[in-house]
Coordinates of C-alpha atoms in Angstrom, one line a residue:
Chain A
X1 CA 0.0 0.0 0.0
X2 CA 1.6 3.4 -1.0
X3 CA 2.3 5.7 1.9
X4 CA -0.1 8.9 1.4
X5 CA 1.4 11.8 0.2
X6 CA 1.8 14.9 3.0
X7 CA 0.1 17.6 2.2
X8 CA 1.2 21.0 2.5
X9 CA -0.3 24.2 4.5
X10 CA -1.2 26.7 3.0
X11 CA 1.4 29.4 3.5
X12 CA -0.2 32.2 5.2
X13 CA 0.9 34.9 2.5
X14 CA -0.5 33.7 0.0
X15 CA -4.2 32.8 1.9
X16 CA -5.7 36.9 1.0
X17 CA -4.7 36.0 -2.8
X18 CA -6.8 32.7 -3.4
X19 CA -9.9 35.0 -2.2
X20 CA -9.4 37.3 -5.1
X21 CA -10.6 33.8 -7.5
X22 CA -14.2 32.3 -8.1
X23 CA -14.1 28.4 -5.7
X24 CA -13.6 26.6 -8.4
X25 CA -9.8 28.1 -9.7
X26 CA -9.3 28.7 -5.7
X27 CA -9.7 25.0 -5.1
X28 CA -7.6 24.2 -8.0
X29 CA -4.7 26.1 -6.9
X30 CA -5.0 25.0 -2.9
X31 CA -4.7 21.9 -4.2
X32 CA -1.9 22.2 -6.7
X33 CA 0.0 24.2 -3.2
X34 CA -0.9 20.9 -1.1
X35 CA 0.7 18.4 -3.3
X36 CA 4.0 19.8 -4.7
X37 CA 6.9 19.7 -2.4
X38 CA 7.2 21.4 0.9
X39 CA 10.1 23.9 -0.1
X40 CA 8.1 25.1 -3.8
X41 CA 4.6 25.5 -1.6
X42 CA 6.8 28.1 0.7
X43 CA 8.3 30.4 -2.2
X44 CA 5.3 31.3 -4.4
X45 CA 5.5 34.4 -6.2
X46 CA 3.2 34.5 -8.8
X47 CA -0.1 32.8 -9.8
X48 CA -0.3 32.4 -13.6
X49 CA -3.6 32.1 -14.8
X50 CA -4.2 31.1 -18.4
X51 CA -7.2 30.7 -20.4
X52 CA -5.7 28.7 -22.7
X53 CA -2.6 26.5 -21.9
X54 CA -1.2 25.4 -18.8
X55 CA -1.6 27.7 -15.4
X56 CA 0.8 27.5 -13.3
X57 CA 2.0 29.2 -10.0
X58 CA 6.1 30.6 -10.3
X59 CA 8.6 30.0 -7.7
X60 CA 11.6 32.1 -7.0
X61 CA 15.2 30.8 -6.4
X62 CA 16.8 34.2 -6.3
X63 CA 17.2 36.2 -9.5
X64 CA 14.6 34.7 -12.4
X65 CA 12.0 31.8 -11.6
X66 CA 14.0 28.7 -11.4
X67 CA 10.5 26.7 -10.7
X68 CA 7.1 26.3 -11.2
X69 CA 4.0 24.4 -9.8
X70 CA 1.6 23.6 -12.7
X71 CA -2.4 23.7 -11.5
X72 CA -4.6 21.3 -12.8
X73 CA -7.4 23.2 -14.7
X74 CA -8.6 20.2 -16.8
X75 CA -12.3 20.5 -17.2
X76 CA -12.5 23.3 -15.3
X77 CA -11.2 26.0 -16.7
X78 CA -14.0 27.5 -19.9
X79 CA -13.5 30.7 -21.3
X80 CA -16.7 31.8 -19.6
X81 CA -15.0 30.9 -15.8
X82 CA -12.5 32.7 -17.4
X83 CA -14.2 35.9 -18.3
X84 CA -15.8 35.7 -15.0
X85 CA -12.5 35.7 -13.2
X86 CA -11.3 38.7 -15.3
X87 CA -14.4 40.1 -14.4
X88 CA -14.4 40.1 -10.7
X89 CA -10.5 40.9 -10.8
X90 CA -11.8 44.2 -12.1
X91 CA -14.8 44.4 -9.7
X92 CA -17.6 44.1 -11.8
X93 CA -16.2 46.9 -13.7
X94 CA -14.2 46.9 -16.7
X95 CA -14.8 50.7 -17.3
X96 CA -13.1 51.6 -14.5
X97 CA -10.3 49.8 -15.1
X98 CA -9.6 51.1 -18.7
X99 CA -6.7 52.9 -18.0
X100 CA -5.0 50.3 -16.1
X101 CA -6.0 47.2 -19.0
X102 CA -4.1 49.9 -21.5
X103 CA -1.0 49.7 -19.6
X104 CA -1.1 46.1 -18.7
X105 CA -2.4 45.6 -15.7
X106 CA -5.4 45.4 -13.4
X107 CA -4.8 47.4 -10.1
X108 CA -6.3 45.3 -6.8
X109 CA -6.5 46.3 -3.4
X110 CA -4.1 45.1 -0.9
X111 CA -1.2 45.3 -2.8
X112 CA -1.3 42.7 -5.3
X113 CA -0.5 43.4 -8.9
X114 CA -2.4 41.7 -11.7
X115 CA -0.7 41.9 -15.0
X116 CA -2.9 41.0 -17.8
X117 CA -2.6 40.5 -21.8
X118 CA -5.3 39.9 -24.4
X119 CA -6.3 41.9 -27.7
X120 CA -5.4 45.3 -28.0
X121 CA -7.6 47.4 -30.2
X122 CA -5.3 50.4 -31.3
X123 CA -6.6 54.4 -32.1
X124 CA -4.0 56.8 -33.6
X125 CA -1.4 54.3 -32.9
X126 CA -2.2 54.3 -29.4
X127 CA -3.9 50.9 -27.3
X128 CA -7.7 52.3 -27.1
X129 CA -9.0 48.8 -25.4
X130 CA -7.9 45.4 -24.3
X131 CA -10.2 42.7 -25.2
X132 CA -10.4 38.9 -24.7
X133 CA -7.7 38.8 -21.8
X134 CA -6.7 35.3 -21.6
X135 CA -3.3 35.5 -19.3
X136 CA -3.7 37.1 -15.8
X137 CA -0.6 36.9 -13.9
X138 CA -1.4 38.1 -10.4
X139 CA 2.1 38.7 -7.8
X140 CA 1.8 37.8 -4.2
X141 CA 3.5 40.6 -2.3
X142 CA 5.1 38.7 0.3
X143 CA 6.5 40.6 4.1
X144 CA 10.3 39.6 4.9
X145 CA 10.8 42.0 8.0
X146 CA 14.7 43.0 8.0
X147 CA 14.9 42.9 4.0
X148 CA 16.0 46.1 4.4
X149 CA 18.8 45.9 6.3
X150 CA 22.1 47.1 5.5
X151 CA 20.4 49.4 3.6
X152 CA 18.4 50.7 6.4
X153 CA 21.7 51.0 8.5
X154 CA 23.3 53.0 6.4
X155 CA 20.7 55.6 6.1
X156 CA 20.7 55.9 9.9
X157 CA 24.4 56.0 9.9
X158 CA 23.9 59.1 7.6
X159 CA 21.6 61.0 9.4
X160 CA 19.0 60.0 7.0
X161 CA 20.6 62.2 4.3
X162 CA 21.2 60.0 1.5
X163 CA 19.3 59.3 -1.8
X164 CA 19.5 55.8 -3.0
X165 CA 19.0 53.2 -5.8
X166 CA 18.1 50.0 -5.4
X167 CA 18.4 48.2 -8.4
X168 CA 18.2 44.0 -9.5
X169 CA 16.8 42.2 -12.1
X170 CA 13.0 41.7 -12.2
X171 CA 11.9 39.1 -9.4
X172 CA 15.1 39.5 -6.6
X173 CA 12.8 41.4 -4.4
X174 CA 13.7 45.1 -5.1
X175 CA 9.6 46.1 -4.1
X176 CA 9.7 43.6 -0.7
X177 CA 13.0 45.8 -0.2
X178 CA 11.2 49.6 0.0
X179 CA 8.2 48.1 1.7
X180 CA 10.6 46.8 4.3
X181 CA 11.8 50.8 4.3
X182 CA 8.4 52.9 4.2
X183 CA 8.2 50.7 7.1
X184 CA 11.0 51.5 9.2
X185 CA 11.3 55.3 7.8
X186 CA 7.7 55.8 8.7
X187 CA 8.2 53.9 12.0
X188 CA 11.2 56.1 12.4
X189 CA 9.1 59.5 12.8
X190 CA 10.0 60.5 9.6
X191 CA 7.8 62.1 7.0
X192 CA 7.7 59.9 4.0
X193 CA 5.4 59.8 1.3
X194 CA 5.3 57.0 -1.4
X195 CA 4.1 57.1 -5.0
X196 CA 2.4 53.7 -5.2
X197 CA 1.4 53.8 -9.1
X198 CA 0.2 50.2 -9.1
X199 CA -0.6 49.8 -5.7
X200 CA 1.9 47.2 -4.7
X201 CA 4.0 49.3 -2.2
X202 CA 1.2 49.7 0.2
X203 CA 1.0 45.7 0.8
X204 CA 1.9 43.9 3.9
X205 CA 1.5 46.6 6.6
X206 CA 3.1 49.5 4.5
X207 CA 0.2 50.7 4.2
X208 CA -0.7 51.1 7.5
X209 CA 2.8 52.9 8.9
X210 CA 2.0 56.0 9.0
X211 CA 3.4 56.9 5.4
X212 CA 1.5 58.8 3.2
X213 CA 0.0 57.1 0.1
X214 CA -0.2 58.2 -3.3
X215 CA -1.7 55.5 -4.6
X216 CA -2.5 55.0 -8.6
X217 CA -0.9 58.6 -9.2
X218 CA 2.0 58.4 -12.1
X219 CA 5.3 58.6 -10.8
X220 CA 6.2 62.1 -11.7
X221 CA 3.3 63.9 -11.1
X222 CA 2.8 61.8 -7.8
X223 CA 6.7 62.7 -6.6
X224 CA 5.7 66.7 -7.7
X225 CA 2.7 66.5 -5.7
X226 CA 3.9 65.0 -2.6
X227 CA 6.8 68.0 -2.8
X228 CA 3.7 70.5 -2.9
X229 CA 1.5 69.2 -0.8
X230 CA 2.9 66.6 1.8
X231 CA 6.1 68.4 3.2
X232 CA 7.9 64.8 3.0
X233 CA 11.8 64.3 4.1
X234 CA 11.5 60.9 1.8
X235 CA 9.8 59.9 -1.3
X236 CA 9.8 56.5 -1.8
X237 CA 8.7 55.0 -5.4
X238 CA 9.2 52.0 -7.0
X239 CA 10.6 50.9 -10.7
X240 CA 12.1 54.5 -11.7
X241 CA 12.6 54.8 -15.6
X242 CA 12.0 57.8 -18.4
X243 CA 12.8 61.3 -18.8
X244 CA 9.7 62.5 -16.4
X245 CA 10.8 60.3 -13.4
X246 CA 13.7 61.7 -13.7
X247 CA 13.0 65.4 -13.6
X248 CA 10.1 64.9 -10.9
X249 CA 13.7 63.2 -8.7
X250 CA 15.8 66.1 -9.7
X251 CA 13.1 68.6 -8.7
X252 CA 12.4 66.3 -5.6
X253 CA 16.5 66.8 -4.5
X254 CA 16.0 70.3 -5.6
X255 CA 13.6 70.7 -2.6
X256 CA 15.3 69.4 -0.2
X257 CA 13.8 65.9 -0.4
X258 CA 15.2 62.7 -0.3
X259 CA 13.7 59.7 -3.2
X260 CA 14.4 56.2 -2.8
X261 CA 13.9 54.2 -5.9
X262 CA 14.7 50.8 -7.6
X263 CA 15.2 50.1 -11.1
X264 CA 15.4 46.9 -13.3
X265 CA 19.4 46.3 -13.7
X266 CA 22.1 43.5 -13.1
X267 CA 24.6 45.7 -12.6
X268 CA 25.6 50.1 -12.4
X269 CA 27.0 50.0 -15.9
X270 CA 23.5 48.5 -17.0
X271 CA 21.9 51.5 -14.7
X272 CA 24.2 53.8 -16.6
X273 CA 23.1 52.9 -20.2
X274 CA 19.8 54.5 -19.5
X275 CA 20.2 58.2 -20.2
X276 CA 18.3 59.7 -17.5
X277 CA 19.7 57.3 -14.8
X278 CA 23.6 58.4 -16.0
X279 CA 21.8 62.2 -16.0
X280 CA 20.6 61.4 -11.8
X281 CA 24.0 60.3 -11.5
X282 CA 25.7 63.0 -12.8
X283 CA 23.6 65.0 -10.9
X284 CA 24.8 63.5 -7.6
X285 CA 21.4 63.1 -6.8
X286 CA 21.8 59.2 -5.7
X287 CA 24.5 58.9 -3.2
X288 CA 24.0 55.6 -2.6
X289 CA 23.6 52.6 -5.5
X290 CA 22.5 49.1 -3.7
X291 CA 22.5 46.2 -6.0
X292 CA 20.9 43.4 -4.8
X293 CA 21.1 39.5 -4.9
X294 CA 19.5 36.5 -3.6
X295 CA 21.0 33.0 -3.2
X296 CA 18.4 30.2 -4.3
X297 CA 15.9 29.4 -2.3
X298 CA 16.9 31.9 0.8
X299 CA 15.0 35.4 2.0
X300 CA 17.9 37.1 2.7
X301 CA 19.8 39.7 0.2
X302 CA 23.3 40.3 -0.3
X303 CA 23.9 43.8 -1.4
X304 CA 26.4 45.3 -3.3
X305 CA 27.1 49.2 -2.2
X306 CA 28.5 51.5 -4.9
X307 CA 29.5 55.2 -3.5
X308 CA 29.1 59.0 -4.8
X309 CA 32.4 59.5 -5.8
X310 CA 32.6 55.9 -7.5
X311 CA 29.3 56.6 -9.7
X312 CA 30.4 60.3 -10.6
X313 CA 33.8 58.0 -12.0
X314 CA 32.1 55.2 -13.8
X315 CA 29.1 58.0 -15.2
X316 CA 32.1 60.1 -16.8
Chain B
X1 CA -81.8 30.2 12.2
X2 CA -78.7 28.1 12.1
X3 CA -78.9 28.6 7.8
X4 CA -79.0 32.3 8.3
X5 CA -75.6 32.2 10.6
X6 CA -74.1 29.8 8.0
X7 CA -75.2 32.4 4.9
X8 CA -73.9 35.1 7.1
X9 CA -70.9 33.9 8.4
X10 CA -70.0 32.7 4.3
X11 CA -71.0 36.1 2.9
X12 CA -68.7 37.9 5.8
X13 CA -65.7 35.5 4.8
X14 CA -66.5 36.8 1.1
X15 CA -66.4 40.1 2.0
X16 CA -63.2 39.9 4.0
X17 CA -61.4 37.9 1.7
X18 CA -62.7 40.0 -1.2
X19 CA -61.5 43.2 0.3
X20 CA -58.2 42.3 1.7
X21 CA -57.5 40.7 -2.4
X22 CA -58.9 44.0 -3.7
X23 CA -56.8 46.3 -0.9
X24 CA -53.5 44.5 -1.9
X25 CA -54.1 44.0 -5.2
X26 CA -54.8 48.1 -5.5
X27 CA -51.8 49.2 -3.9
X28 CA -49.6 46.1 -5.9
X29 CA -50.0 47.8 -9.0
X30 CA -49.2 51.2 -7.8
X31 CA -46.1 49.8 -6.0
X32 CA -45.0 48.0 -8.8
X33 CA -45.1 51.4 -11.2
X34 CA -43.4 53.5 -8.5
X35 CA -40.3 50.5 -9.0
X36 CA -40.1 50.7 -12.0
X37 CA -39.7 54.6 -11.9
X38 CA -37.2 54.0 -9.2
X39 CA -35.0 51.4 -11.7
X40 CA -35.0 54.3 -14.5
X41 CA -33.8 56.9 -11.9
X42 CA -31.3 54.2 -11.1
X43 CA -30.2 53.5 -14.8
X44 CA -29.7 57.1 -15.5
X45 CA -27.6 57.6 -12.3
X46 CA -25.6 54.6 -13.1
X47 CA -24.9 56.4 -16.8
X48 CA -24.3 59.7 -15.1
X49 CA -21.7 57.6 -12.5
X50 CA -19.6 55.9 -15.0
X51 CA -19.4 59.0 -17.7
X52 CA -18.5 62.0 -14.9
X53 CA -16.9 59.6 -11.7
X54 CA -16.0 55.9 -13.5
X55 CA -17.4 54.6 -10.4
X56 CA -17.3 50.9 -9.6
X57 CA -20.5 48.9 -10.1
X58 CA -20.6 48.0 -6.0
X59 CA -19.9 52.3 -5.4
X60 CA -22.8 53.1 -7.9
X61 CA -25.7 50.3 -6.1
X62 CA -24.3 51.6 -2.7
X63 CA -24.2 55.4 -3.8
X64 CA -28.0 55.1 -5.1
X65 CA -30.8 56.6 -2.0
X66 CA -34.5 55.8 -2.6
X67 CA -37.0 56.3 -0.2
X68 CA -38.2 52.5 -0.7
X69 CA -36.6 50.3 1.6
X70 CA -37.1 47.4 -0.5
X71 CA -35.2 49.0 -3.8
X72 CA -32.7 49.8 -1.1
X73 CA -31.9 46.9 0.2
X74 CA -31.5 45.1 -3.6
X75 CA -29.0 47.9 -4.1
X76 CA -27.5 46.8 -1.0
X77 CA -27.7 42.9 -1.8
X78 CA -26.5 44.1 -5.6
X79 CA -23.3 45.9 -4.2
X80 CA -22.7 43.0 -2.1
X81 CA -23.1 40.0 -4.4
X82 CA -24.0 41.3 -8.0
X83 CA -27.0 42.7 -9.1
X84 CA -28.2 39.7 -11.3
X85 CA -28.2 37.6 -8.2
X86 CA -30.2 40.2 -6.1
X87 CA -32.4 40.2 -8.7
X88 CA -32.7 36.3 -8.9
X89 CA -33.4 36.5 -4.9
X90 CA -35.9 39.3 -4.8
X91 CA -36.5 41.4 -8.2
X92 CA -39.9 39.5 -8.5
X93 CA -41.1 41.0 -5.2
X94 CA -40.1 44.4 -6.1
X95 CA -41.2 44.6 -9.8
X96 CA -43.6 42.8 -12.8
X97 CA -42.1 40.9 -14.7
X98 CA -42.2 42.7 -17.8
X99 CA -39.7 45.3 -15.9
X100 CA -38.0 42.3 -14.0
X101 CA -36.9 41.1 -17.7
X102 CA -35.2 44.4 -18.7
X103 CA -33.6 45.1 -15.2
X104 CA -32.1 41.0 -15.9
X105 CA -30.9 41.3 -19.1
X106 CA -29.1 44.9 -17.9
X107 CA -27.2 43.2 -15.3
X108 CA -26.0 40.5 -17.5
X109 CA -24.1 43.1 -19.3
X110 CA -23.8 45.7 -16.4
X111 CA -20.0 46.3 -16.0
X112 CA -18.7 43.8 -18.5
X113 CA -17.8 46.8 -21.0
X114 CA -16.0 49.8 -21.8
X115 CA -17.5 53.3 -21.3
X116 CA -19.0 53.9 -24.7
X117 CA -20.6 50.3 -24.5
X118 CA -21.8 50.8 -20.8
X119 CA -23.3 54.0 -21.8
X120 CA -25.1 52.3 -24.6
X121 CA -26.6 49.4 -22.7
X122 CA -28.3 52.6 -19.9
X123 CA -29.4 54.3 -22.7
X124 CA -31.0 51.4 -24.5
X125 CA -32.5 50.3 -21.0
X126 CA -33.3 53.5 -20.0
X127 CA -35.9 53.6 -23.4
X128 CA -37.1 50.3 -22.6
X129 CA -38.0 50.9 -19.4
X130 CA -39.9 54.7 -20.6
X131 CA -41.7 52.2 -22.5
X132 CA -42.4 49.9 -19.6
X133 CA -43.6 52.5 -17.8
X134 CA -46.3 53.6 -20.1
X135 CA -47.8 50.3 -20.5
X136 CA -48.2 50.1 -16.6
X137 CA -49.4 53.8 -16.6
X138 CA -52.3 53.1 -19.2
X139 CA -53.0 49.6 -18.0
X140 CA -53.2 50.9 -13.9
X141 CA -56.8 52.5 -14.6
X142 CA -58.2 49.3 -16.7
X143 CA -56.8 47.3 -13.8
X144 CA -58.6 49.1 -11.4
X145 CA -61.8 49.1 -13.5
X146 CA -61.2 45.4 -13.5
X147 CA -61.0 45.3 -9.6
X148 CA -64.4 47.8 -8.8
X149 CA -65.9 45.0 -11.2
X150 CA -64.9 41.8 -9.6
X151 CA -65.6 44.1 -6.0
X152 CA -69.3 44.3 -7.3
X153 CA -69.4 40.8 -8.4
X154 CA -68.6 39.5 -5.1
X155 CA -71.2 42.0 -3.2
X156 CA -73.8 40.3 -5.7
X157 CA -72.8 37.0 -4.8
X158 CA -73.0 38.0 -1.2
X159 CA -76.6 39.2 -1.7
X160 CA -77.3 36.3 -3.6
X161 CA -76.3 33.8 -0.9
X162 CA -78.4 36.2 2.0
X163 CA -81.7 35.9 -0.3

């Protein structure tokens, strides 16, 4: 007689995510959780959702998905469960959501982000409407208290007086990183305001320390606001890129106020082949660079500092 | 003797039963045209919502105030659940079922759009319902004509049964 396979827990992070799905995908993925291995159940990232195809949830090992747990959808999954699930992702209201759906994504509450891609109808050469989504990929914003944390020491060691750049490839945890930060900034006493575009800095108890939110606003008139309006010491905001991020920054330092960003990169010579990340630099704007890295498998970052005077070498 | 209590006790159940059908049967009809009133006033505030505010579906029921506590409370139940199931548990008690059938096929499509098409489907309900709400209007006097008539009808019988 086979022994019976253990089933897994499911992890407690990842519990508020299954109630954003009808039962019947909920079920399917509780179950895929339960059966796989012990060590894949714990390190979810994303939940992959496809109409057509195989869904599957992504597991991260440190920088790129090394993993995944496929869900059983067979005879389940229709393309009218389907619509429905697209449908209540966007609260019963697909109006509403029609700027988000142009840019890619659906914007949920609590912090998770829901990417999504279907048909684009195009106006003027610009996406008017996305149609027949069939691929949902939703990211479970996970809480690792102490992510920050040579990071966070060195901004105490500076007086809180230092601009920095957190950058890593997509998936090392540059977002769980600043969340870590608003936390411990805001915890701090310190007036720090955070322009959460797409809503996924607020997650796991961001939200509720005492930062203040600018939530859905784009990044540069969100940073140019909070300047204005919210007297901040700290501007926090998350995947930095273009030529208006980077003026709403230099206007920011130009005001006395601290930003702390990330940005996709492997490495400061990758940061500097963007033109407006070599301008910041130039600028002396960032005085601290933090690259991040994550060993497979573990929670815990090893960062790679890079100074002022350094960048103002390599940006030459 | 004893025929005369049984005649009279018969004719008094007539008249009771009679009157109480008639009563409810009156203010039924007049209810039931009110509601559907109330369901245009909501259709145009649900266009006006998503053109000037792109307010959610559950912000729009919950945003809507009527004085009648049972439209209220299928907003409510609507904003909770979805309005085609509040409408499965209690639109049949709230409206006749000419109006029930528009107000169903609107929230099959209620929120499942873009603007332009959302805006559409109100104004296309919101005609439907004008028109629903004529019918009701011209049939509420021939309904009460029919009810004095089945009120005299069941005096006569009364009379009938005391001879």
């Amino acid at each position: 007689m086979k022994d019976k396979q253990p089933k897994n827990q499911i992890p407690d992070y990842i519990k508020p995510a299954l109630q954003l799905f009808p039962d019947a995908v909920r079920l399917a993925i509780t179950d895929a959780i339960r059966r796989t291995s012990p060590q894949l159940a714990q390190n979810v990232t994303d939940i992959r959702l496809k109409r057509r195809g195989t869904s599957y949830l992504s597991v991260s090992c440190g920088e790129g998905f090394a993993d995944k747990i496929p869900i059983d959808f067979r005879g389940i999954m229709t393309d009218k469960l389907f619509a429905d699930l697209v449908f209540s992702l966007c609260d019963g209201s697909v109006y509403a959501c029609a700027d988000t759906l142009r840019e890619g994504y659906i914007d949920l509450s609590d912090g998770f982000r829901c990417g999504v891609c279907g048909r684009a109808s195009v106006k003027n050469g610009a996406i008017s409407e996305v149609h027949d989504i069939d691929s949902v990929c939703i990211r479970v914003p996970r809480a690792v208290p102490g992510a920050s944390g040579l990071v966070w020491e060195m901004l105490r060691d500076g007086g809180f007086r230092d601009s920095v750049l957190v950058y890593s490839p997509p998936g090392t945890g540059k977002t769980t990183l600043l969340r870590d930060l608003i936390i411990k900034l805001a915890g701090a006493g310190l007036p720090v305001s955070v322009i959460d575009s797409r809503g996924e800095l607020a997650a796991c108890g961001a939200y509720d320390s005492g930062a203040d939110f600018f939530r859905g606003y784009p990044k540069a008139e969100g940073m140019v606001s909070a300047v204005r309006s919210m007297s901040p010491l700290y501007i926090v905001c998350d995947e930095l890129g273009g030529r208006a991020d980077a003026e709403a920054v230099l206007y920011a330092r130009s005001c006395g106020v601290y930003t702390i960003a990330s940005a996709h990169g492997g490495s400061v010579d990758e940061l500097l082949l963007r033109p407006e990340l070599r301008d910041l630099i130039r600028a002396s704007v960032f005085s601290l660079i933090v690259g991040i890295r994550r060993a497979p498998g573990s929670r815990e970052f090893d960062f790679t500092v890079t100074r002022h005077n350094e960048l103002l070498k390599a940006a030459q | 003797m004893n025929v005369y209590i049984y005649k009279a006790a018969g004719a008094a159940l007539l008249l009771i039963g009679g009157a109480i059908l008639l009563s409810q049967s009156a203010s039924d009809g007049t209810q039931k045209l009110a509601r559907a009133k109330e369901a245009l006033r909501l259709i145009r505030y649900t266009a006006e919502s998503i053109e000037y505010r792109r307010a959610t579906v559950p912000e729009i029921l919950m945003g809507f105030r009527t004085a009648d506590e049972l439209f209220q409370n299928l907003c409510r139940r609507a904003a909770a659940t979805s309005l085609t199931s509040a409408l499965a548990a209690c639109g049949s008690e709230l409206f006749d079922s000419g109006t029930l059938s528009i107000m169903e096929e609107f929230a099959a499509e209620l929120g499942r759009g873009y603007e332009k098409s959302q805006l559409e489907l109100c104004s296309i309900t919101s005609s439907r319902l004008k028109e629903r709400i004529e019918v009701l209007e011209k049939t509420l006097p021939e309904r009460r004509r029919l009810e004095r008539t089945i009120c005299l009808f069941i005096i006569l019988t009364v009379i009938i049964i005391l001879l």
